[in-house]
XYZ file of C-alpha atoms in Angstrom:
753
model
C -5.970 21.063 -13.992
C -7.034 17.804 -12.729
C -10.104 16.650 -12.271
C -10.976 13.387 -9.581
C -14.235 12.044 -11.184
C -14.370 8.808 -9.736
C -15.646 7.606 -6.230
C -12.013 5.379 -5.777
C -9.935 8.384 -6.597
C -11.465 11.399 -4.559
C -8.805 11.238 -1.602
C -7.418 14.399 0.109
C -4.909 15.647 1.881
C -5.009 19.014 2.914
C -4.357 20.679 5.896
C -6.323 21.472 9.121
C -8.336 24.694 9.243
C -8.146 27.200 11.363
C -9.056 30.974 12.806
C -10.707 32.336 15.616
C -13.582 33.806 17.014
C -12.833 37.163 18.984
C -8.897 37.669 18.082
C -8.879 40.248 20.949
C -10.609 38.022 23.408
C -7.893 35.322 24.371
C -4.383 34.842 24.650
C -2.068 33.120 21.189
C -0.684 30.386 20.014
C 3.067 31.212 18.601
C 2.597 31.033 15.102
C 5.100 28.773 13.302
C 8.682 29.814 12.788
C 8.492 30.569 8.370
C 4.651 31.234 8.418
C 6.450 34.393 10.391
C 9.362 35.123 8.269
C 7.642 35.097 5.158
C 4.494 36.570 6.272
C 5.562 39.059 8.229
C 6.171 42.028 7.006
C 2.611 41.211 5.041
C 0.303 41.290 7.936
C -0.883 43.504 11.014
C 0.146 41.578 13.070
C 2.176 38.720 13.463
C -0.144 36.819 15.806
C -3.806 37.517 18.438
C -1.807 38.900 21.259
C -0.225 41.814 18.705
C -4.061 43.330 18.308
C -4.332 44.781 21.507
C -1.531 46.790 20.630
C -2.686 47.885 16.501
C -4.038 51.705 16.748
C -7.984 50.737 14.861
C -9.522 47.399 14.556
C -7.603 44.840 13.654
C -8.723 41.105 14.265
C -6.850 37.468 13.498
C -8.860 34.409 13.914
C -6.107 31.566 14.116
C -6.172 27.565 13.856
C -7.547 26.234 17.383
C -10.166 28.824 16.876
C -11.855 27.096 13.582
C -10.894 23.631 14.521
C -13.771 24.443 17.186
C -16.424 24.293 14.787
C -14.499 23.077 11.999
C -16.153 25.199 9.663
C -16.183 25.626 5.824
C -17.733 28.054 5.214
C -16.398 31.522 5.632
C -19.604 33.167 6.370
C -19.722 30.968 9.587
C -15.880 31.857 10.432
C -16.499 35.592 9.487
C -19.682 36.654 11.334
C -17.664 36.206 14.921
C -16.079 39.479 14.216
C -17.454 43.069 14.262
C -17.805 45.029 11.695
C -18.109 42.494 8.842
C -21.778 42.225 6.609
C -22.615 38.595 4.607
C -25.149 38.529 2.533
C -25.681 34.529 2.288
C -26.201 33.391 -1.156
C -26.614 29.416 -1.215
C -26.187 27.976 1.584
C -22.571 26.504 1.797
C -20.403 29.306 1.406
C -19.108 28.716 -2.109
C -19.932 32.434 -3.188
C -19.118 34.219 -0.275
C -20.852 38.329 -0.782
C -18.404 39.560 2.131
C -19.065 43.781 3.552
C -16.669 45.959 5.567
C -18.742 49.123 7.415
C -20.955 49.567 5.185
C -18.900 48.539 1.655
C -21.256 46.504 -0.092
C -21.353 42.214 0.070
C -21.975 41.899 -3.714
C -19.631 39.579 -4.381
C -16.216 40.750 -2.319
C -16.682 43.226 -4.822
C -15.637 46.555 -2.135
C -13.380 44.904 0.107
C -9.631 43.286 -0.879
C -9.048 40.045 -0.197
C -5.946 38.111 0.226
C -4.222 34.486 0.113
C -0.775 34.658 1.770
C -0.241 38.060 1.098
C -1.365 37.885 -2.872
C -4.791 39.309 -4.137
C -6.892 36.192 -5.072
C -9.675 37.522 -6.451
C -9.502 36.006 -9.956
C -8.861 39.855 -11.000
C -8.951 41.748 -8.467
C -9.101 45.529 -10.474
C -10.238 44.408 -13.577
C -13.498 42.650 -12.066
C -13.433 42.079 -8.464
C -16.953 40.829 -8.570
C -14.779 37.062 -7.076
C -16.209 34.114 -8.458
C -13.298 32.186 -6.397
C -13.259 32.433 -2.809
C -10.646 30.263 -0.818
C -11.833 27.505 0.985
C -11.552 27.925 4.463
C -10.605 24.472 5.371
C -7.433 24.749 4.402
C -6.383 27.769 5.930
C -4.321 27.582 9.566
C -5.721 31.734 9.958
C -6.988 34.947 8.607
C -6.495 38.780 9.264
C -9.335 41.207 9.242
C -7.896 44.711 8.536
C -10.496 47.498 9.429
C -9.311 51.150 9.078
C -6.176 52.866 8.923
C -4.514 49.370 8.718
C -6.420 48.622 5.791
C -4.444 51.106 2.739
C -1.518 48.202 3.535
C -3.041 46.197 1.230
C -5.291 48.036 -1.556
C -7.327 48.487 -4.385
C -10.369 48.591 -2.365
C -9.629 50.778 0.739
C -13.212 51.403 1.563
C -14.515 49.308 3.647
C -11.380 47.283 4.828
C -8.906 43.933 3.983
C -9.204 40.425 4.814
C -5.823 38.211 4.342
C -6.022 34.443 4.012
C -3.390 32.325 4.833
C -2.942 29.009 4.055
C -1.206 25.684 5.675
C 2.539 26.238 6.328
C 5.086 24.095 5.928
C 5.234 22.523 9.397
C 8.162 23.630 12.096
C 8.515 19.991 13.602
C 12.416 18.445 13.847
C 13.767 19.417 11.634
C 14.065 15.920 9.653
C 10.361 14.319 11.098
C 7.635 14.270 9.430
C 4.127 15.464 10.685
C 0.797 15.763 9.102
C -3.003 15.670 9.640
C -5.712 13.537 8.524
C -9.702 15.153 9.368
C -12.549 12.828 8.032
C -16.245 13.613 8.326
C -19.499 13.013 6.835
C -22.884 13.604 7.654
C -26.282 15.532 6.921
C -27.423 15.560 2.570
C -24.875 12.807 1.824
C -22.310 15.528 3.187
C -18.574 14.385 3.200
C -15.299 15.791 3.658
C -11.689 14.201 3.710
C -9.193 16.853 4.446
C -4.983 16.294 5.427
C -1.503 17.765 4.791
C 1.428 16.239 5.940
C 4.928 17.858 5.557
C 8.096 18.945 7.069
C 12.048 20.122 7.445
C 15.576 18.211 6.753
C 19.484 19.352 6.641
C 20.607 19.906 3.374
C 24.187 20.090 4.138
C 25.653 22.253 7.136
C 23.999 25.377 5.893
C 20.819 24.563 4.823
C 17.312 22.846 5.495
C 14.473 21.705 2.360
C 11.120 21.563 2.843
C 7.865 20.380 1.788
C 4.260 19.645 1.999
C 1.135 17.862 0.383
C -2.450 18.966 1.215
C -5.403 18.133 -0.189
C -9.078 19.003 0.375
C -11.682 16.466 -0.697
C -15.231 18.631 0.085
C -18.705 17.196 -1.477
C -22.483 17.849 -0.621
C -25.736 16.662 -2.088
C -27.449 19.794 -1.783
C -30.790 20.239 0.752
C -32.385 22.076 -2.385
C -34.613 19.733 -3.815
C -36.219 20.318 -8.144
C -39.628 19.551 -8.171
C -38.432 16.947 -11.517
C -35.818 15.583 -9.571
C -31.822 16.425 -9.417
C -28.402 16.898 -7.803
C -28.039 20.515 -5.580
C -24.686 20.474 -4.048
C -21.759 20.333 -4.428
C -18.806 18.385 -5.507
C -14.934 19.573 -5.395
C -11.099 18.732 -4.902
C -8.614 21.867 -3.815
C -5.080 20.423 -3.521
C -1.782 21.243 -3.709
C 2.132 21.875 -2.362
C 5.156 24.121 -1.175
C 8.420 23.477 -1.601
C 11.264 25.628 0.982
C 14.331 26.286 1.038
C 16.264 28.184 3.739
C 19.572 29.228 5.978
C 20.495 26.763 8.912
C 20.563 30.273 10.534
C 17.091 31.495 9.512
C 18.285 34.882 7.848
C 16.557 33.473 4.011
C 13.873 31.548 3.313
C 12.724 31.068 -0.510
C 8.992 29.076 -1.200
C 7.278 27.947 -4.045
C 3.155 27.378 -3.776
C 1.149 25.699 -5.916
C -2.321 25.664 -5.761
C -5.294 23.624 -8.136
C -8.687 23.442 -6.977
C -11.840 22.532 -9.162
C -15.857 22.547 -8.685
C -18.775 21.712 -10.041
C -21.909 22.761 -8.631
C -25.598 22.220 -9.805
C -26.054 25.589 -8.572
C -29.215 28.623 -9.606
C -29.792 32.180 -9.296
C -33.485 31.555 -8.990
C -34.869 31.529 -6.216
C -38.433 31.704 -4.749
C -41.650 33.591 -4.624
C -43.078 34.698 -1.542
C -45.786 32.965 -1.261
C -43.532 29.244 -2.992
C -40.689 30.151 0.212
C -43.968 30.271 2.564
C -44.689 26.631 1.164
C -41.569 24.959 0.953
C -38.710 27.441 1.410
C -36.137 24.606 0.252
C -37.611 23.999 -3.508
C -36.550 24.593 -6.696
C -38.127 25.041 -10.008
C -37.775 23.000 -13.110
C -36.490 25.992 -14.798
C -32.926 25.441 -12.743
C -32.360 21.520 -14.196
C -29.707 22.443 -15.901
C -27.913 25.189 -13.849
C -24.209 24.008 -13.125
C -20.841 26.159 -12.461
C -17.844 24.831 -13.192
C -14.789 26.634 -11.973
C -11.405 25.908 -11.259
C -8.459 28.178 -10.288
C -4.721 27.261 -10.219
C -2.489 29.500 -7.953
C 1.509 30.211 -8.656
C 3.503 31.806 -6.006
C 7.336 32.477 -5.212
C 8.624 34.085 -1.846
C 11.633 35.195 -1.025
C 12.450 36.720 2.100
C 15.518 37.851 3.470
C 16.662 38.822 6.501
C 19.810 42.053 5.453
C 20.503 42.820 8.961
C 18.627 42.129 12.195
C 17.261 45.479 11.706
C 16.218 45.347 7.890
C 13.816 42.697 6.056
C 13.575 42.247 2.561
C 11.186 40.114 1.464
C 9.206 39.368 -2.741
C 7.052 37.276 -3.692
C 5.678 37.028 -7.651
C 2.786 35.010 -8.009
C 0.368 34.296 -10.937
C -3.263 33.200 -10.676
C -5.494 31.815 -13.222
C -9.267 31.181 -13.262
C -11.650 29.616 -15.612
C -15.169 29.931 -14.551
C -18.758 28.530 -16.952
C -22.008 29.229 -15.016
C -24.306 28.004 -17.573
C -27.881 29.155 -15.801
C -31.352 30.285 -16.832
C -31.145 34.229 -17.933
C -34.435 35.211 -18.558
C -37.858 34.443 -20.313
C -39.833 35.403 -23.130
C -42.221 38.584 -22.732
C -45.909 37.678 -24.357
C -45.567 39.790 -27.323
C -42.147 37.663 -28.178
C -40.176 41.243 -28.059
C -38.167 40.926 -25.916
C -36.878 39.048 -22.419
C -38.665 39.443 -18.323
C -36.050 39.129 -15.873
C -36.247 36.290 -13.097
C -36.236 39.259 -10.502
C -39.786 40.860 -11.847
C -41.212 37.571 -12.976
C -40.432 35.679 -9.080
C -41.418 39.645 -6.964
C -44.911 39.600 -9.530
C -45.992 35.929 -10.741
C -49.040 37.032 -11.435
C -48.622 40.057 -13.814
C -45.704 37.780 -15.427
C -48.055 33.895 -15.090
C -46.775 33.379 -18.825
C -43.380 33.047 -17.384
C -44.422 31.722 -14.058
C -45.549 28.672 -15.863
C -42.931 28.360 -18.123
C -40.125 28.758 -14.956
C -42.855 26.043 -12.986
C -42.780 23.650 -15.949
C -45.616 21.634 -14.077
C -46.280 18.368 -14.830
C -48.074 18.444 -18.061
C -47.880 21.747 -19.250
C -46.262 22.592 -22.579
C -44.678 25.611 -22.603
C -43.365 28.539 -25.489
C -40.993 26.836 -27.364
C -37.830 28.881 -27.072
C -39.338 30.830 -24.314
C -36.652 29.089 -21.822
C -33.156 31.498 -22.276
C -30.070 29.366 -20.778
C -26.445 31.705 -20.688
C -23.626 30.366 -21.179
C -21.732 32.588 -18.988
C -17.995 31.684 -19.787
C -14.644 33.869 -18.208
C -11.411 33.345 -18.182
C -9.227 34.998 -15.742
C -5.834 35.901 -15.175
C -3.767 37.864 -12.779
C 0.143 38.421 -12.098
C 2.314 40.491 -10.340
C 4.722 41.249 -8.134
C 5.374 42.755 -4.600
C 8.281 43.446 -2.597
C 8.442 44.951 1.371
C 11.076 46.228 2.371
C 11.222 46.714 6.524
C 13.620 48.639 9.521
C 13.886 49.641 12.775
C 15.436 52.574 13.880
C 15.855 55.153 16.607
C 16.429 59.138 16.378
C 16.834 60.555 19.547
C 13.427 59.622 21.683
C 11.798 57.887 19.077
C 11.797 55.118 17.844
C 10.036 53.311 14.615
C 10.202 50.159 11.872
C 9.185 52.200 8.785
C 7.420 49.706 5.902
C 7.851 50.497 2.343
C 6.647 48.569 -0.756
C 6.240 48.511 -4.138
C 3.627 46.215 -6.555
C 2.994 45.775 -9.956
C 0.246 44.141 -11.148
C -1.989 43.516 -14.548
C -5.097 41.250 -14.939
C -7.657 40.672 -16.989
C -11.196 39.433 -17.530
C -12.358 37.124 -21.272
C -16.388 36.893 -21.361
C -16.606 34.550 -23.760
C -20.562 33.832 -23.499
C -23.374 32.196 -25.364
C -27.266 32.179 -24.954
C -28.583 28.745 -25.667
C -33.044 29.171 -25.392
C -34.877 25.871 -24.230
C -39.237 24.480 -23.994
C -40.216 23.090 -20.858
C -41.942 19.679 -22.022
C -44.073 18.244 -18.477
C -41.281 19.160 -16.078
C -38.542 19.099 -18.396
C -35.999 21.336 -20.500
C -35.979 20.787 -24.159
C -33.010 21.841 -25.581
C -35.119 24.463 -29.080
C -31.616 26.414 -30.331
C -28.086 26.836 -29.308
C -25.644 29.933 -29.302
C -22.594 30.038 -31.209
C -20.273 30.159 -27.577
C -19.255 34.126 -28.366
C -22.583 35.379 -29.604
C -24.173 36.894 -26.328
C -20.445 38.545 -24.715
C -17.110 38.710 -26.049
C -15.123 41.428 -24.851
C -11.886 41.669 -22.984
C -11.294 43.882 -19.657
C -7.917 44.830 -18.829
C -6.084 46.155 -16.290
C -2.660 47.313 -15.326
C -1.855 49.372 -12.476
C 1.285 50.465 -10.010
C 1.450 50.513 -6.174
C 3.799 52.009 -3.932
C 3.085 52.533 0.454
C 4.759 53.622 3.463
C 4.175 53.587 6.460
C 5.965 53.864 10.042
C 4.623 53.052 12.995
C 7.032 56.207 15.666
C 7.004 54.986 19.809
C 7.386 58.333 21.897
C 6.422 57.363 25.511
C 3.100 55.916 25.380
C 2.510 57.574 21.675
C 2.257 55.773 19.489
C 2.048 57.709 15.509
C 1.457 55.593 12.243
C 1.622 57.714 9.373
C 0.416 55.835 5.841
C 0.608 56.981 2.817
C -0.386 55.087 -0.583
C 0.161 55.658 -4.204
C -2.427 53.509 -7.056
C -1.687 54.573 -10.541
C -4.102 52.487 -12.731
C -5.081 51.469 -15.872
C -7.878 50.024 -17.268
C -8.513 49.024 -21.295
C -12.108 47.174 -22.464
C -11.867 45.108 -25.959
C -15.824 44.662 -27.576
C -15.291 42.583 -30.438
C -19.105 42.428 -30.276
C -21.519 39.542 -30.516
C -21.228 38.945 -34.488
C -17.193 38.217 -34.323
C -16.958 35.137 -32.343
C -13.493 34.345 -34.090
C -12.808 37.989 -32.952
C -10.881 38.920 -35.759
C -13.284 41.788 -37.611
C -12.762 45.466 -35.946
C -13.191 46.452 -32.244
C -14.818 48.748 -30.017
C -12.071 49.883 -27.529
C -11.731 52.258 -24.460
C -9.875 52.965 -22.185
C -9.481 54.971 -19.400
C -6.631 55.919 -16.085
C -7.229 56.694 -12.581
C -4.532 57.678 -10.784
C -4.865 58.949 -6.308
C -2.989 58.732 -3.434
C -4.664 57.457 0.021
C -3.299 59.258 3.065
C -4.379 57.397 6.700
C -2.732 58.123 10.471
C -3.488 56.246 13.055
C -2.558 56.850 16.740
C -2.633 55.003 20.129
C -1.918 56.184 24.299
C -1.599 53.707 26.237
C -3.575 55.909 29.234
C -2.472 52.462 31.784
C -0.634 49.637 31.002
C -4.679 48.145 31.190
C -6.124 50.643 28.751
C -5.929 52.211 25.488
C -7.042 54.522 23.886
C -7.190 54.750 19.352
C -8.404 56.604 16.506
C -7.587 57.315 13.080
C -8.581 58.114 10.004
C -7.615 57.198 5.982
C -8.956 57.883 2.503
C -11.540 54.992 1.451
C -10.565 54.496 -2.857
C -12.432 52.060 -4.811
C -11.590 51.213 -8.810
C -13.590 52.255 -11.259
C -14.325 49.248 -14.371
C -12.781 48.606 -17.264
C -15.141 50.463 -20.159
C -16.467 52.693 -16.940
C -17.039 56.404 -17.581
C -17.721 56.840 -13.282
C -15.480 58.296 -10.776
C -13.748 56.341 -8.647
C -15.810 55.644 -5.183
C -13.913 58.063 -1.970
C -14.935 58.529 1.103
C -13.503 59.820 3.538
C -13.561 57.023 6.884
C -12.438 57.783 10.476
C -12.461 55.702 13.944
C -11.747 55.977 17.587
C -12.573 53.800 20.839
C -11.156 52.063 23.174
C -9.212 48.772 24.556
C -9.053 47.501 27.846
C -6.649 44.241 28.837
C -6.227 43.039 32.515
C -7.259 40.095 34.308
C -8.024 37.598 32.234
C -10.618 39.981 30.206
C -9.879 41.467 26.812
C -12.767 44.047 25.655
C -12.505 46.431 23.140
C -15.055 48.836 21.408
C -14.701 51.087 18.439
C -16.521 53.698 16.143
C -16.147 54.398 13.222
C -17.880 56.753 10.137
C -17.307 56.126 6.752
C -18.769 59.303 4.493
C -18.519 58.840 1.159
C -18.269 61.143 -0.798
C -19.221 59.278 -3.868
C -20.768 55.948 -3.710
C -20.674 53.398 -7.079
C -22.507 50.459 -7.419
C -22.022 47.675 -10.346
C -24.804 45.745 -12.298
C -24.177 42.250 -11.817
C -26.240 39.223 -13.071
C -25.974 38.367 -9.148
C -28.266 41.299 -8.009
C -30.640 41.522 -10.098
C -29.680 41.572 -13.601
C -32.507 44.167 -14.634
C -29.834 46.308 -16.447
C -26.413 46.484 -18.863
C -24.417 44.038 -17.031
C -20.868 45.692 -15.855
C -22.646 48.827 -16.172
C -21.974 51.426 -12.999
C -23.882 53.613 -11.144
C -23.377 56.835 -8.527
C -24.867 56.242 -5.066
C -23.624 60.061 -4.189
C -22.841 60.699 -0.706
C -23.496 58.528 1.852
C -22.490 58.097 5.222
C -22.161 54.423 7.497
C -21.795 54.968 11.244
C -21.242 52.534 13.391
C -20.266 50.769 16.658
C -17.363 47.501 17.300
C -17.923 46.245 20.472
C -15.915 42.489 22.101
C -15.521 41.275 25.464
C -13.959 37.771 26.318
C -12.540 36.222 29.374
C -11.824 32.595 29.731
C -13.714 31.148 33.462
C -11.604 28.300 35.358
C -8.405 27.200 34.747
C -8.342 23.227 33.618
C -5.072 22.869 36.144
C -7.325 24.065 39.111
C -10.996 23.472 38.510
C -10.695 20.596 36.166
C -12.416 22.591 33.932
C -12.216 26.278 31.833
C -15.189 28.022 30.584
C -14.240 30.290 27.714
C -16.884 33.578 26.627
C -16.878 35.405 23.586
C -18.916 38.450 22.208
C -19.413 40.585 19.085
C -21.280 43.075 18.654
C -22.172 45.723 15.610
C -24.465 48.276 15.604
C -24.633 49.875 11.606
C -26.490 53.287 10.973
C -26.180 53.423 6.806
C -28.404 56.078 4.870
C -28.191 57.501 1.784
C -27.601 61.511 2.058
C -28.861 62.720 -1.730
C -31.631 61.782 -3.522
C -31.277 60.347 -6.975
C -33.215 57.928 -9.575
C -31.241 54.584 -10.724
C -31.964 51.266 -12.778
C -29.257 49.665 -9.862
C -31.959 46.253 -9.432
C -30.177 47.373 -5.422
C -31.001 51.170 -5.287
C -34.165 52.269 -7.824
C -35.371 55.851 -6.562
C -33.549 56.605 -3.493
C -34.279 59.369 -0.920
C -32.123 60.858 1.100
C -32.849 59.374 4.507
C -33.551 55.825 2.890
C -30.927 53.149 4.147
C -28.699 50.947 1.963
C -29.515 47.251 1.265
C -27.566 44.223 3.128
C -26.442 46.024 5.848
C -28.714 44.375 9.540
C -28.420 47.965 11.870
C -27.484 44.519 14.584
C -26.089 41.607 15.026
C -23.972 39.460 17.918
C -21.929 36.884 18.417
C -22.249 34.893 21.784
C -19.284 32.072 21.911
C -19.499 29.754 24.607
C -17.905 26.826 25.545
C -16.261 23.856 28.264
C -12.948 22.590 28.184
C -12.159 20.016 30.040
C -8.849 17.528 29.745
C -9.902 15.249 27.421
C -13.153 16.654 25.905
C -14.638 19.695 24.356
C -17.767 21.555 24.060
C -18.732 24.481 21.880
C -21.380 26.647 21.122
C -22.067 29.491 18.585
C -25.089 31.886 18.910
C -25.293 34.056 16.016
C -27.871 36.935 15.953
C -29.211 39.598 12.948
C -30.806 42.314 12.708
C -34.269 42.447 10.095
C -32.281 44.137 6.908
C -33.479 44.821 3.940
C -32.746 44.010 0.310
C -33.577 47.561 -1.509
C -32.885 50.972 -0.406
C -35.729 52.572 1.495
C -36.708 54.209 4.728
C -39.150 52.859 7.943
C -40.494 49.352 8.662
C -39.156 46.437 6.023
C -42.407 45.374 3.642
C -42.335 41.455 3.313
C -41.427 41.156 -0.428
C -37.781 43.337 0.163
C -37.297 41.759 3.919
C -34.453 39.924 4.638
C -35.124 37.510 8.023
C -33.626 38.275 11.651
C -32.433 35.141 13.144
C -31.009 33.080 15.842
C -28.860 30.567 14.676
C -26.742 28.037 16.805
C -23.984 26.203 15.823
C -22.676 22.943 18.922
C -19.671 21.193 18.585
C -17.947 18.878 20.531
C -14.488 17.138 21.078
C -12.924 14.422 21.852
C -9.468 12.264 22.722
C -9.783 9.094 22.324
C -5.721 9.170 22.745
C -3.210 12.302 22.327
C -2.943 11.968 18.069
C -6.853 10.807 17.920
C -10.129 13.061 17.946
C -13.103 12.382 18.138
C -15.768 15.498 17.005
C -18.959 16.859 15.954
C -20.649 19.513 14.853
C -24.583 20.884 14.390
C -24.972 24.315 12.158
C -28.350 25.526 12.646
C -29.034 23.192 15.825
C -32.519 24.681 16.202
C -33.425 24.281 12.365
C -33.961 28.221 12.059
C -36.298 28.467 8.335
C -35.415 31.902 7.201
C -35.464 34.073 4.184
C -31.390 35.169 3.627
C -31.739 37.710 0.667
C -33.638 38.158 -3.309
C -30.215 38.138 -4.444
C -29.846 37.034 -7.283
C -33.900 36.765 -7.484
C -36.311 35.750 -5.693
C -36.502 34.912 -2.092
C -34.028 32.304 -1.144
C -33.417 30.128 2.110
C -30.454 29.801 4.644
C -28.722 26.117 5.477
C -30.896 23.931 7.513
C -29.735 22.131 10.141
C -26.990 20.394 8.972
C -24.985 17.342 10.906
C -20.672 16.607 10.613
C -19.278 13.795 12.480
C -15.412 11.879 11.955
C -12.191 11.449 13.049
C -9.081 13.994 13.548
C -5.937 12.665 13.599
C -2.189 14.034 13.884
C 0.653 12.544 13.526
């Protein structure tokens, strides 16, 4: 790992980022040739214009879309897609919590997240709660697949899949270099340098060689204030490169990719009481002064695409990811009788009952707390994932029917190694004083492992105006947990071992009917599946998911309406510190039958044209309605559920979400605004009016961007996020009320060559 710590060396070289607000809405740019060739077999859509013809709800965002607002926060990018639910945490999107169609949001654990077609969570089978998410600033596109399209990926097929596309080797004229450099600075000490350069060169008459180097440096001092002072921001570097080799006729492509990510962020799980949130929402208590996470992530990927014939393609990818993270943070506080510990969420929810613990957390001037009352945990974990996957695609006809058959196989193994310890502190006059240090491995000392075979087959059958797409996925998963216990940090003694095995068939079927050239009717059904964790004795999460709707494309208008029903037979919840921690971390809970119903609407059109009017006005709209409820009653130790009565609503699932985008584009200048409204949601399961202590605030957030061409290759641009400085409680997870990011302004220069 390379650590860039000095200011002079924090120079980055990286990619223009990119996505789009409504893939179904406007005409797309053509994808770069090499990106198409290598990735086409592992994506659902080749480009945004394909979204109209796909059966079901699939959206694709591209580079042009992302550059409108230069977002680095995935929450702000993904809120433009219907059917996606986002639980904000620290305001920067460093650790997003993403759900799709009611899947649950905690650490993206119930969706499949990929980069360039490979599973990118640190351990997607053994520990899917992800503490790493690729930086949007170096992405050139994103695809979100819901409904039957999601079974192409796995292992999580309940809600859907997100596939991010890194910057491709630029397909410029052979023998020339192209590149990009973005420099931004602004609020709260924010600064970002983001650039890439690369190209292709001839290698004899029959071959070509290409390369790309890129890097990203991103930093903020943070918008929160610790009572005694201190940094609440982050500092990260993300750099890498690609080396390509291809035949001049394009029949074979080889590519090696390496990526190195390093982050230090002064983030905490400790939020605020409701009263303190109302008074000073961006405050942090003194007991969070030691909280910091150091994370590193490396990607090694080799891909080969072979066009065997014009109708047969074989793409194979070998990959490995290594992730380490150590989050040193306040875990809990000693109880009054000195016999146990009180969770942070319980203290902040009832500070009067836990007044002694609250005093230890606040650490007011002149206050001396109890020795060892603050327990700080070094959540040190190492992850590794390796695998190989191949996809064979072939086109053929049988009589009047045309077929596109996809066959794929993947072998994957991953692991999560926990080696954690607890240190104890005393609060003295606003400062935390170490009273006892724990031995590494003395808190949690276990290894979770998974090995999985996955096979997938799908046939796209066209019969006149009808298209049928039957698909079948098979997963065979071995799960192992080895626990040495807290008394054996050397891992020399006996272990406690748990093993389990899961195999499942995941079918899906979608169909479309071109009723007219402008109207497409779509319908689909598929099985949802999410694997249990190693060491768990619960049944897998399963559901049957249905969708149907209509798409319209005529005279510049693009619109779609998709209704969906996700009918869970066994919803799972996993105890994590990020959900409150009032349970044994890693334990899983069964939530029984759950029904999630909803509607996704998209509408868009570009009015006028630069050529004829001197300006044009693109307008996009995305809307999601959701009704997500438990269908059975039970009592659970899982913080987000608690005592559930049939008919209770699921947590962190707002009934309504709307995103409206409006732009004004001229020959040399562009102005865009994005308006996002999210309805009130509840932090725990319940019914009726949402109590203040459980209310995730509704909000209207407005983002504004402006860009002006100083020359054909140099642009000046600026972005204001949360333009009207809306203050809102984004949630109570991990512990206490947590604000969304305030008004943040960034401005800079974007150049191309």
